[in-house]
Coordinates of C-alpha atoms in Angstrom, one line a residue:
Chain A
X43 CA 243.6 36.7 40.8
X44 CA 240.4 35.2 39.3
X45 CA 239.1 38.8 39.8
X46 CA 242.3 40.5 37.7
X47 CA 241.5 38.2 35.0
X48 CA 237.8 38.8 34.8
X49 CA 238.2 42.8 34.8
X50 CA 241.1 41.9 32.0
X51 CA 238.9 40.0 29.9
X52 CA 236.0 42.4 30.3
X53 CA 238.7 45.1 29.4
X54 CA 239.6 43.0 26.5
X55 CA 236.0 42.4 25.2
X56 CA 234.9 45.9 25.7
X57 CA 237.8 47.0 22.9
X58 CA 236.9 44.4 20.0
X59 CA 233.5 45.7 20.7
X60 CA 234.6 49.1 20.4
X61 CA 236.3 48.4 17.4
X62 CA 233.1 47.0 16.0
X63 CA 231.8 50.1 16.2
X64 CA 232.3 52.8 13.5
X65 CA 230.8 55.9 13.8
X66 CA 231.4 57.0 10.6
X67 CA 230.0 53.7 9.2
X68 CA 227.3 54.0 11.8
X69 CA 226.1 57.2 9.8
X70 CA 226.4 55.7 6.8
X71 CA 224.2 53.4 7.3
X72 CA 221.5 55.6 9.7
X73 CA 221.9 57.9 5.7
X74 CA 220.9 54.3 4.0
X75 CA 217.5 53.8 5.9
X76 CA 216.7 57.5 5.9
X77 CA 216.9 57.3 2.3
X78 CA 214.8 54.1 2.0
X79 CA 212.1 55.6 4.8
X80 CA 211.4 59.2 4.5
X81 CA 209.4 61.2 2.4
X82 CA 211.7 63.8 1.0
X83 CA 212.0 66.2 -1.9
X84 CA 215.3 67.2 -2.5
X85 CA 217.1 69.5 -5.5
X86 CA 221.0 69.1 -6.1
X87 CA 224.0 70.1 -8.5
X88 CA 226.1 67.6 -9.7
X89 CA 229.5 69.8 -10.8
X90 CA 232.3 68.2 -12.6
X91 CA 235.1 70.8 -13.8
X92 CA 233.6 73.2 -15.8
X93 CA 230.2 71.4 -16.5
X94 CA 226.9 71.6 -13.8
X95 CA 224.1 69.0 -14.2
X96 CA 220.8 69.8 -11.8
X97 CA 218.8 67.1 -10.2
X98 CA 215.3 66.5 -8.7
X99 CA 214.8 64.0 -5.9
X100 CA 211.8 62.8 -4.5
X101 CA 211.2 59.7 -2.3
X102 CA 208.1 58.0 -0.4
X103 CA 207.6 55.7 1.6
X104 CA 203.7 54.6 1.0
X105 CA 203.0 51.4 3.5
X106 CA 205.3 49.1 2.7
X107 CA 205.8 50.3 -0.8
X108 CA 209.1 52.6 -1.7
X109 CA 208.4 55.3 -4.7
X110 CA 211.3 57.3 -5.6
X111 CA 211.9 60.1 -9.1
X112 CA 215.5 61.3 -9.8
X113 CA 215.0 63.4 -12.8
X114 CA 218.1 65.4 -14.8
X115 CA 217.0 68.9 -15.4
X116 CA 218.8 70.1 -18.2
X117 CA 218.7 69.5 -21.8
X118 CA 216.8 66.3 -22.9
X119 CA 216.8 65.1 -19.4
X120 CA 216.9 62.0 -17.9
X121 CA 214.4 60.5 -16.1
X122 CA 214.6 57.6 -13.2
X123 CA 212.1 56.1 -11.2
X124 CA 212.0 53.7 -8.8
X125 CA 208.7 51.8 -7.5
X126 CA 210.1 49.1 -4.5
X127 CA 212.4 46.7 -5.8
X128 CA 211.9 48.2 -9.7
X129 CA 213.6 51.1 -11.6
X130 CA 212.9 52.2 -14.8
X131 CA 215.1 54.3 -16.7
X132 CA 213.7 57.3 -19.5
X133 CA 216.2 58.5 -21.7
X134 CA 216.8 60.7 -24.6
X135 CA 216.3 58.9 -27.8
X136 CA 215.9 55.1 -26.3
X137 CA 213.1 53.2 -25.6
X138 CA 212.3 53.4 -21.8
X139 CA 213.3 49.8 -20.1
X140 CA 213.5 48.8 -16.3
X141 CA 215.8 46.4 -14.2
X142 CA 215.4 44.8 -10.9
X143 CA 217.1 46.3 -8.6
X144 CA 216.9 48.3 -5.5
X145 CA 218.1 51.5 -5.8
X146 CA 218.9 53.8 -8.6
X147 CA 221.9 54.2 -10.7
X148 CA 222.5 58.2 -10.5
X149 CA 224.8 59.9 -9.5
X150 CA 225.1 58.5 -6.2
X151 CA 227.1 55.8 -5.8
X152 CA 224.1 52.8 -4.9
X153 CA 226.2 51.2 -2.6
X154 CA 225.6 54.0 -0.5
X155 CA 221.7 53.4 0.1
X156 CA 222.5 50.0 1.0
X157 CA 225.3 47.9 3.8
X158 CA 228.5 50.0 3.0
X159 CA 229.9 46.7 5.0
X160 CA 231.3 45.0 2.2
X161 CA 233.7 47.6 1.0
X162 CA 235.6 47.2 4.4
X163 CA 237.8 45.3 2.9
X164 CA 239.0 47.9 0.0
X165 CA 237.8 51.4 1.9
X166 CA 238.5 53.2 5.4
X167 CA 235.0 54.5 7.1
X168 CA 236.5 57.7 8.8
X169 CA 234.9 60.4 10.8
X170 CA 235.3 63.9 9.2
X171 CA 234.9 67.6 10.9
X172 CA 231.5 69.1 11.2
X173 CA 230.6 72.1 9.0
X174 CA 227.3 73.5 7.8
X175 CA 226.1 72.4 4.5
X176 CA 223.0 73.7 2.5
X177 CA 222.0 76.0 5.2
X178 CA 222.1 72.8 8.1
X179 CA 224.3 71.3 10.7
X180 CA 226.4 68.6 8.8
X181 CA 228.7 66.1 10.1
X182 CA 231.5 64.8 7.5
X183 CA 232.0 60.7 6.6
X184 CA 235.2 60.0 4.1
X185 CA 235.1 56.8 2.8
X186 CA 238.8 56.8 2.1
X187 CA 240.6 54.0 -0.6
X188 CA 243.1 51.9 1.0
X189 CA 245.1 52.0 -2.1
X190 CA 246.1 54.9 -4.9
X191 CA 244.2 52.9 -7.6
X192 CA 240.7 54.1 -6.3
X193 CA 239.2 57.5 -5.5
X194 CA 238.0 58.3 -2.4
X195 CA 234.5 59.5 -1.6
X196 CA 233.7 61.8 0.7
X197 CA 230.4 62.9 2.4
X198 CA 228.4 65.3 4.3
X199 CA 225.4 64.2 6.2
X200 CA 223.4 66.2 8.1
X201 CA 222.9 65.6 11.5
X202 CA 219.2 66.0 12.3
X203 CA 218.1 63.7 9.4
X204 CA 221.3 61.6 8.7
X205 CA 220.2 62.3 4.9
X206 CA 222.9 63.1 2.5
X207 CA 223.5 67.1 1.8
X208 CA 226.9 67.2 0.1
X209 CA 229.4 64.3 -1.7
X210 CA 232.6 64.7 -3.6
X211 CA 235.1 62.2 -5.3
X212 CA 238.5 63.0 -4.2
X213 CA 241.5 62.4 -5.1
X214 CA 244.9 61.4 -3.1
X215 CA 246.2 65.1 -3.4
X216 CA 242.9 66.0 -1.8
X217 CA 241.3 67.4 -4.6
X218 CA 237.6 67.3 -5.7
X219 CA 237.0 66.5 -8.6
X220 CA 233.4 65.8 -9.0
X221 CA 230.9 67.4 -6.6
X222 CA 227.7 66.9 -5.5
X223 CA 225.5 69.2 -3.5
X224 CA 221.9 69.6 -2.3
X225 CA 220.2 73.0 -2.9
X226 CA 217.1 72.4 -1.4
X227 CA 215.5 69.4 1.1
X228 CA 212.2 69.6 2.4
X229 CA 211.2 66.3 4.7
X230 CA 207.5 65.9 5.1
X231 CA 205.1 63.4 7.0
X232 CA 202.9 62.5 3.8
X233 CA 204.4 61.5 0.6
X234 CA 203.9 64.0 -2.9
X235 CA 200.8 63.0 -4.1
X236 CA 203.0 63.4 -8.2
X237 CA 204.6 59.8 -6.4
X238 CA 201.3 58.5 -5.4
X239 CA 200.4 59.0 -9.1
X240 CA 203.0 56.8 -10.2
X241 CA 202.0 54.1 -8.2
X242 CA 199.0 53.7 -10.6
X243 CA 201.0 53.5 -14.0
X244 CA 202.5 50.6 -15.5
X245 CA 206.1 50.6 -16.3
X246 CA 208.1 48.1 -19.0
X247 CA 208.9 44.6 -17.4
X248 CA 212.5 44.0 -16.5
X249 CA 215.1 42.8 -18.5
X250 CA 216.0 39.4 -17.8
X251 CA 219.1 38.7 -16.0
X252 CA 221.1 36.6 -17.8
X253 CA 224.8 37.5 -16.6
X254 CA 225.8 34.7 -15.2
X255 CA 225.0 32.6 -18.6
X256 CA 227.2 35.4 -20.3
X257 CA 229.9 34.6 -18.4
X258 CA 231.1 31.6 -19.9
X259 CA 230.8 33.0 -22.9
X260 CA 233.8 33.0 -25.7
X261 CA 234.0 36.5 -25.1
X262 CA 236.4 35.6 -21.3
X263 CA 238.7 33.3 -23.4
X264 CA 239.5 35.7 -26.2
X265 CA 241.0 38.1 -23.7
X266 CA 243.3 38.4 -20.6
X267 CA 243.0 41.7 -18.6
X268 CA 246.1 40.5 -16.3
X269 CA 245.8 43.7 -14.2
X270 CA 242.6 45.3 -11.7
X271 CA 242.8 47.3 -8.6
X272 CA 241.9 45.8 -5.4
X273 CA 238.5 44.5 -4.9
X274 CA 237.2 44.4 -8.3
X275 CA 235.5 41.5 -9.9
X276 CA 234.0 40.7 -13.2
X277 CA 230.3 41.0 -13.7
X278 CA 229.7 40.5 -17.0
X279 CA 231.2 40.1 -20.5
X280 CA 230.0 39.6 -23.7
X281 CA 230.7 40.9 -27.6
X282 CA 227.8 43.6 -28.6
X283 CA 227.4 46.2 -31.3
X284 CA 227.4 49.7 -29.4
X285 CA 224.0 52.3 -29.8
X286 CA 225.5 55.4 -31.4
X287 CA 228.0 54.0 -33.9
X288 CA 227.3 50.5 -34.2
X289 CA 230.8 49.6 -33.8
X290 CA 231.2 45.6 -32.7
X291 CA 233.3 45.8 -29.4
X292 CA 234.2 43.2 -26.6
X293 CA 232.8 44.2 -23.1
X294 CA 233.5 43.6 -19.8
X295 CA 232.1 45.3 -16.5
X296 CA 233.8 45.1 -13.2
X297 CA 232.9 46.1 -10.2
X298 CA 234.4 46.8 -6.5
X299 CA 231.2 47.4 -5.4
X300 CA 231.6 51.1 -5.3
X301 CA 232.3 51.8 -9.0
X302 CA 231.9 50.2 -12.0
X303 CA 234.8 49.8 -15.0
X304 CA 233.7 49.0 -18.5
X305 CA 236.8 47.7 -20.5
X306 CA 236.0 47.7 -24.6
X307 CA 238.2 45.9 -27.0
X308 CA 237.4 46.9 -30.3
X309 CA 239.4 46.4 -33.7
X310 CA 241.8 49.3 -34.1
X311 CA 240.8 52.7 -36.0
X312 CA 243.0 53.2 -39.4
X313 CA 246.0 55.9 -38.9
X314 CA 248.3 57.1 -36.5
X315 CA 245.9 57.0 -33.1
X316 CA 245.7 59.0 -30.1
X317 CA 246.4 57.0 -26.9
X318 CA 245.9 58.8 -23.8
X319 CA 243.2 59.3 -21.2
X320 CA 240.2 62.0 -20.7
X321 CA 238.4 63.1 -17.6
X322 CA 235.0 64.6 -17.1
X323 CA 234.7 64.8 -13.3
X324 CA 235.7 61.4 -11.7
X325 CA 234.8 59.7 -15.0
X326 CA 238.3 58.6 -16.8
X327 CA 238.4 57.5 -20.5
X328 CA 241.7 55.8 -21.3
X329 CA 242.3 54.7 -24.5
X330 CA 245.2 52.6 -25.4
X331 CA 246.7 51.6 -28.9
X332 CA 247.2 47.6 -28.4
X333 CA 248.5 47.4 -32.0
X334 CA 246.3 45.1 -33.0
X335 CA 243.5 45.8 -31.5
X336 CA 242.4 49.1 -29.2
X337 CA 241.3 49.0 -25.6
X338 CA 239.7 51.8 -24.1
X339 CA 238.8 51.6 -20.0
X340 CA 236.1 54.1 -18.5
X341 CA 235.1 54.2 -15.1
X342 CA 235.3 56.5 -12.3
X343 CA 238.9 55.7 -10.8
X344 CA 242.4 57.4 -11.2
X345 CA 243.8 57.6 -15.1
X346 CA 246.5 55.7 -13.8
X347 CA 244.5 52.9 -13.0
X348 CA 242.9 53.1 -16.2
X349 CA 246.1 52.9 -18.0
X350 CA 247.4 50.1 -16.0
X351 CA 244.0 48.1 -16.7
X352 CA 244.5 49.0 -20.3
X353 CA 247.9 47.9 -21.0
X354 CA 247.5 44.5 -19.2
X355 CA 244.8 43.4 -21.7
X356 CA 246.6 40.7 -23.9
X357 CA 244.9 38.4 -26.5
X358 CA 244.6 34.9 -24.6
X359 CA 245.4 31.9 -26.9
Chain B
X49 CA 213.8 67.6 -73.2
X50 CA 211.6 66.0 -75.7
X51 CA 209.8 64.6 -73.0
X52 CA 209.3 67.1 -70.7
X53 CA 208.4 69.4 -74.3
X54 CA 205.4 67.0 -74.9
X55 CA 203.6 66.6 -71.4
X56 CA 203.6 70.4 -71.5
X57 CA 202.1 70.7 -74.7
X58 CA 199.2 67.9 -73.4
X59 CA 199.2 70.0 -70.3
X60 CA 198.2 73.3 -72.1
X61 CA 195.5 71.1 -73.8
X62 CA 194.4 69.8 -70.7
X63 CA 194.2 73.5 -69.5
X64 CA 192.4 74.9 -72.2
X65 CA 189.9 71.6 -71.9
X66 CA 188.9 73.0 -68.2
X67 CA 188.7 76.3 -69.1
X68 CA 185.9 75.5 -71.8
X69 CA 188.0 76.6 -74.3
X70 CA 188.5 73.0 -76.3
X71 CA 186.3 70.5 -76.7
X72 CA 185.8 67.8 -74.1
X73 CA 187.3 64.6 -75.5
X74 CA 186.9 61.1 -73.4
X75 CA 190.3 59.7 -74.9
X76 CA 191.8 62.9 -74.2
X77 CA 190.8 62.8 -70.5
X78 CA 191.6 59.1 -69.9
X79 CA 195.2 59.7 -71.6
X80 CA 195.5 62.8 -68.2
X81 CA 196.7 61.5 -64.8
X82 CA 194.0 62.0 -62.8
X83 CA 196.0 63.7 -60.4
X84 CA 197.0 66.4 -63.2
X85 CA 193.4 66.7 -63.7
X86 CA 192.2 67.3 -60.5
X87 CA 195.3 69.3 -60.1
X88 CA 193.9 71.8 -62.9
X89 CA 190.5 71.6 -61.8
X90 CA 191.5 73.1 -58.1
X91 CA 193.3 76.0 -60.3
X92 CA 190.4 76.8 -62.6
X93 CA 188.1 76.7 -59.6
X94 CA 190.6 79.2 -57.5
X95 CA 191.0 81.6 -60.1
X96 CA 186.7 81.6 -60.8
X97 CA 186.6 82.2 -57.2
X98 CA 187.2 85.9 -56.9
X99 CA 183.7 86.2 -58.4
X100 CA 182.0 83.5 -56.3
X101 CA 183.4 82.7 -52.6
X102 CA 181.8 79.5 -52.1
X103 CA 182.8 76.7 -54.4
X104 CA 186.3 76.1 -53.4
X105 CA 186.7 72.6 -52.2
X106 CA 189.8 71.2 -51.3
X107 CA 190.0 68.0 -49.1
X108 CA 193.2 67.3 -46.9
X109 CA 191.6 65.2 -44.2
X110 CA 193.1 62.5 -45.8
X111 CA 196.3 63.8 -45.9
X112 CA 196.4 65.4 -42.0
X113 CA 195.1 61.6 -41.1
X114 CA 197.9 59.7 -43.3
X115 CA 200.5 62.4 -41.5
X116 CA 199.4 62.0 -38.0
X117 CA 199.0 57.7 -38.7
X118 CA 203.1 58.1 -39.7
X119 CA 204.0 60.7 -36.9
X120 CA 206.8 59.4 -34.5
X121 CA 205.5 58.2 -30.6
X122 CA 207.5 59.0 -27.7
X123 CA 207.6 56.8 -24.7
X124 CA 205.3 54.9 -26.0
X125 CA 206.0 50.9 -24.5
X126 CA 203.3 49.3 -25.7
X127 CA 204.4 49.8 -29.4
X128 CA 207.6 47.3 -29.0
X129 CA 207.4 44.0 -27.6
X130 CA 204.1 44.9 -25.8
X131 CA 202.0 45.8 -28.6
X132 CA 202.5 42.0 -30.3
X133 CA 200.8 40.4 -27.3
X134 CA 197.5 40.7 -26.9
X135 CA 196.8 44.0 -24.3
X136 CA 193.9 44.8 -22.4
X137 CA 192.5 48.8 -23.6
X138 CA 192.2 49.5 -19.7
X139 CA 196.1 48.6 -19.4
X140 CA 196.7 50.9 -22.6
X141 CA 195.0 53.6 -21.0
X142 CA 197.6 53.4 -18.5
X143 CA 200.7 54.3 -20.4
X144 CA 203.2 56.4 -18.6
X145 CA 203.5 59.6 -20.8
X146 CA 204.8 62.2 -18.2
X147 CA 208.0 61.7 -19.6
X148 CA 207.8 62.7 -23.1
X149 CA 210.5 63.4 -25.1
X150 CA 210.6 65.4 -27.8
X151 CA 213.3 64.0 -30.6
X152 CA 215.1 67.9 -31.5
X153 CA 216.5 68.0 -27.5
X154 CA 217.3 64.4 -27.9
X155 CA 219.4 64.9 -29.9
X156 CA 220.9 68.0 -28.8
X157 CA 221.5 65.8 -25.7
X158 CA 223.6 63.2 -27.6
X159 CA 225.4 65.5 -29.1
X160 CA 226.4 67.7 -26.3
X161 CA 227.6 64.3 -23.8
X162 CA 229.7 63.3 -27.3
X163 CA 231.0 66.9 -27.1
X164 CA 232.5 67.1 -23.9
X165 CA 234.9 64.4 -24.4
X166 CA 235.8 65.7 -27.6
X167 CA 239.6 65.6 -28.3
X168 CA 240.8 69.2 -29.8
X169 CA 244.4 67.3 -29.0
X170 CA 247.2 65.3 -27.2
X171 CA 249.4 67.0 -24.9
X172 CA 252.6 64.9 -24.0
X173 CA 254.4 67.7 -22.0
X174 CA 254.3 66.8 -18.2
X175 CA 251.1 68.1 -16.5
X176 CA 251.7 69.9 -13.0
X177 CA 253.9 68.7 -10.3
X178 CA 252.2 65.4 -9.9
X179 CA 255.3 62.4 -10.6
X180 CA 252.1 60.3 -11.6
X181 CA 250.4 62.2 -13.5
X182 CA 253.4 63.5 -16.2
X183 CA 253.7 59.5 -17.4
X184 CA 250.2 59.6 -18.8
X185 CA 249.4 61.0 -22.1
X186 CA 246.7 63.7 -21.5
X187 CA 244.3 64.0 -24.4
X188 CA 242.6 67.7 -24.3
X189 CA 238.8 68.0 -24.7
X190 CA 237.0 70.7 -25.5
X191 CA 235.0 72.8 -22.5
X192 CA 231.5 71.7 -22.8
X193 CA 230.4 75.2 -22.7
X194 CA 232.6 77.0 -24.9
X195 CA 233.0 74.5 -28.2
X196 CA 236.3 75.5 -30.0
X197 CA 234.9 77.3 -33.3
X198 CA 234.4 75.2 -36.3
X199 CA 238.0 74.7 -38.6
X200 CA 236.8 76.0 -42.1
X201 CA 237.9 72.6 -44.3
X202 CA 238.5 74.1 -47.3
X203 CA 241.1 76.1 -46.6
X204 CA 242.9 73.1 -44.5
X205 CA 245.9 70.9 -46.6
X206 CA 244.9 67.9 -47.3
X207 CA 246.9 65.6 -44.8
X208 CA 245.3 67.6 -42.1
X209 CA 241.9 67.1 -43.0
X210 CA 242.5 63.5 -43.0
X211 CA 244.3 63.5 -39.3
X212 CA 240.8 65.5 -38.7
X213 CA 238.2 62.9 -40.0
X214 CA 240.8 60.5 -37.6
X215 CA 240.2 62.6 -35.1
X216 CA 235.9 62.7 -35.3
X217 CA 236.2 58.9 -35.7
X218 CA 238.0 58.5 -32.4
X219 CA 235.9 61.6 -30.9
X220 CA 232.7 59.1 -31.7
X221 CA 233.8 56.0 -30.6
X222 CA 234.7 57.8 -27.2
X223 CA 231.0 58.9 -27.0
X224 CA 229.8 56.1 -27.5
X225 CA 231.8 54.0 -25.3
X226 CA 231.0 57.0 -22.3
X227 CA 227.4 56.2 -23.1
X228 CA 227.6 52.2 -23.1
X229 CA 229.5 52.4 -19.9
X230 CA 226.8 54.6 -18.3
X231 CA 224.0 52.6 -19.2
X232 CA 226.1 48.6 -18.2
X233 CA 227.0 50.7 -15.0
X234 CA 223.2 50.8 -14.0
X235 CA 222.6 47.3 -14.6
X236 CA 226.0 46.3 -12.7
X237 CA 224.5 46.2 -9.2
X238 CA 221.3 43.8 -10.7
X239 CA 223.8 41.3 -11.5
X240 CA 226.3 41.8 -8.5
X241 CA 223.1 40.8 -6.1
X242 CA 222.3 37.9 -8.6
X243 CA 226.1 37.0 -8.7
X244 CA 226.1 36.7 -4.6
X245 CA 223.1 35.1 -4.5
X246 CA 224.5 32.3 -6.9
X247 CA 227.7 32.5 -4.7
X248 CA 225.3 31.4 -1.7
X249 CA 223.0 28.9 -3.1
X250 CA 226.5 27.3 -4.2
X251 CA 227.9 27.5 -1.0
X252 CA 224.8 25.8 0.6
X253 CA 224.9 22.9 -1.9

């Protein structure tokens, strides 16, 4: 008897162990510290509809000190770079400024480099086919949303170097709608001496991060958003005057972790307006006449979504 | 008129003055802008020049350096908050200037991310077969690579051009929200770690 019930238990312990275990999240993670510890050089594509944006990314891994360059390609460009726990962002018409941060906001989700484990809660880890991707052996990983309100994200690793070779947000009739794929990835043993370079300039010093003063500013009283999709929390708000028009709007960021949603209340534009959403990509734009006032949402989720957020933002009094 | 009728009359005095042909006058000279004078000088000396190659003089290394003092610097850090604090020449030297950015793409660049979410119109008809997707108001943007052609204004009624200048008003404000959102996306994941971290300390307390 006392043996039954000792192969039972073992039996029993042996599943939630096996449960434990994800493969798929498994991968992701093995992708996470290959990102973080080789030295690579990698080109990619980013494709949304009928638009193509080209990328450059290099990483090192000097001692204990990461370097990492994602640069846009195209017109004006864009340039990122990223020394340890540092990135500093270059952009068309802007002064240069830098945040503390650990990995770099492209067009990679950043949760991705770092424990996927918190989005457990909100996303399914599931283990795709295998297919060859940029001219290598890939294995697939979908991180699938466990409700219609998000997108899902799916993604090719390959299976020598568990780095990343192909991603793509999809939606729930399984289309892609924004794609990302490598051209080019060359892994070496030292790192590019153009990274070793950077090492030895000095970069602006990081904005200070004053969000959770921001908080409990006016700005969370004046408004109810009475709707969000599952998972997503606010990170900031605040009332600011925006860069290219200089219109005064009030902000607030959310977050599930995976992507961020800006909401803007601003006051309402004279005339008969528009309401209705946009898509570039994954990227939605809704903007929503509130009579008094307009609300726009962007993020990277279903236009639904976006209109659901939209419409449940009431003036709180 | 009058005005402009007497400086030309001084001015043809003045000219005749450099060319030897009047008599030099100090009143006459101090009553000139010296600019004017100078100005006529440089002629004079141009037109004798044919004769005699060598005595052309004209100075614009004052110009060149008031130019080059007023010329816009790219990616330049130091000039901002930086340059108020007193800074070390060997950290100056240091400046990061592989990314320079020249103004002309820049803007090219702003105005091609406003572009592709640029609203040509609303289409309220029912989009594919998708039961979702019909309830949602679909505004149309314009392909970034083909722009639709420019509407000649004149030539539009007036209540039209109106709905039109609407239209670029919203057009902008969507830009400009795309481009806020980008750049308080990058900082989101900054604040989420501060935001846990503050979650932990409290829970520790």
């Amino acid at each position: 008897m006392k043996v039954i019930t000792f192969i039972l238990s073992l039996a029993i312990s042996f599943n939630t162990f096996a449960s434990d275990t994800n493969p798929a999240k498994d991968l992701l993670l093995k992708m996470a510290n290959a990102v973080h510890t080789r030295n690579f050089d990698a080109s990619f594509v980013v494709v949304k509809g009928k638009t193509m944006e080209p990328y450059r990314w290099v990483h090192a891994k000097q001692g204990d000190i990461e370097i990492e360059h994602l640069s846009l390609l195209n017109g004006a460009g864009l340039e990122m770079v990223r020394v340890d726990n540092q990135v500093t962002y270059f952009e068309p018409q802007s002064e240069p400024y830098s945040l503390t941060t650990d990995s770099i906001a492209g067009p990679i989700p950043e949760v991705l480099f770092k424990n996927v484990e918190r989005l457990s809660n909100h996303y399914d880890f599931v283990l795709g086919g295998k297919g060859r991707i940029s001219g290598r052996a890939a294995q697939l990983v979908r991180i699938e949303s466990k409700d219609e309100d998000k997108y899902n994200y799916w993604i090719w690793l390959d299976m020598e170097s568990s780095l990343l070779l192909k991603a793509a947000y999809v939606n729930h009739q399984g289309e892609a709608l924004e794609q990302l794929q490598l051209t080019h990835i060359s892994v070496t043993e030292q790192p590019a001496s153009m990274l070793l370079e950077i090492l030895n300039r000095n970069f602006p010093t990081p904005l200070p991060n004053n969000s959770l003063e921001t908080l409990s500013s006016n700005t969370a009283k004046t408004w109810k958003i009475d709707w969000l999709p599952a998972g997503f929390e606010l990170l900031k708000s605040d009332r600011h005057k925006l860069d290219l028009n200089n219109e005064l709007t009030d902000y607030y960021l959310f977050s599930d972790g995976f992507v961020e949603v800006s909401v803007f209340i601003q006051r309402p534009l004279p005339g008969k307006r528009l309401s209705g959403s946009l898509t570039s990509g994954a990227t939605t734009v809704y903007v929503h006449n509130g009579g008094n006032f307009d609300v726009s949402v962007v993020g990277n989720i279903p236009s639904l979504a976006a209109k659901k957020i939209a419409e449940s933002v009431i003036r709180a009094l | 008129m009058i005005k402009a009728h007497v400086n030309r009359l001084d001015d043809e005095s003045l000219s005749a003055l450099l060319d030897g042909e009047q008599q030099l006058a100090d009143a006459k000279i101090a009553e000139q802008d010296v600019a004017t004078f100078g100005r006529y000088a440089l002629i004079g000396d141009a037109m004798r020049a044919q004769k005699d190659h060598s005595d052309i003089h004209i100075d614009i290394s004052k110009r060149v350096a008031l130019a080059l003092e007023s010329e816009p610097v790219y990616a330049d850090f130091s000039q901002s908050k930086a340059q108020s604090a007193p800074q070390s020449d060997t950290i100056n030297d240091n400046k990061v200037v592989v990314f320079n950015w020249r103004k002309p793409v820049a803007q090219l660049a702003i105005a091609a991310s406003v572009a592709m979410f640029a609203i040509v119109g609303v289409n309220m008809l029912p989009q594919g077969d998708g039961a979702q997707q019909s309830e949602i108001p679909l505004l149309q943007t314009t392909p970034f690579t083909g722009i639709a052609s420019p509407v000649s204004y004149s030539s539009e009624p007036a209540l039209k051009n109106a709905e039109n200048g609407l239209r670029e008003l919203q057009q902008q404000r969507i830009g400009a929200l795309v481009l806020e959102h980008q750049r308080q996306a990058r900082v989101a994941h900054s604040l989420e770690a501060a935001q846990t971290d503050a979650k932990k300390t409290e829970e520790k307390n």
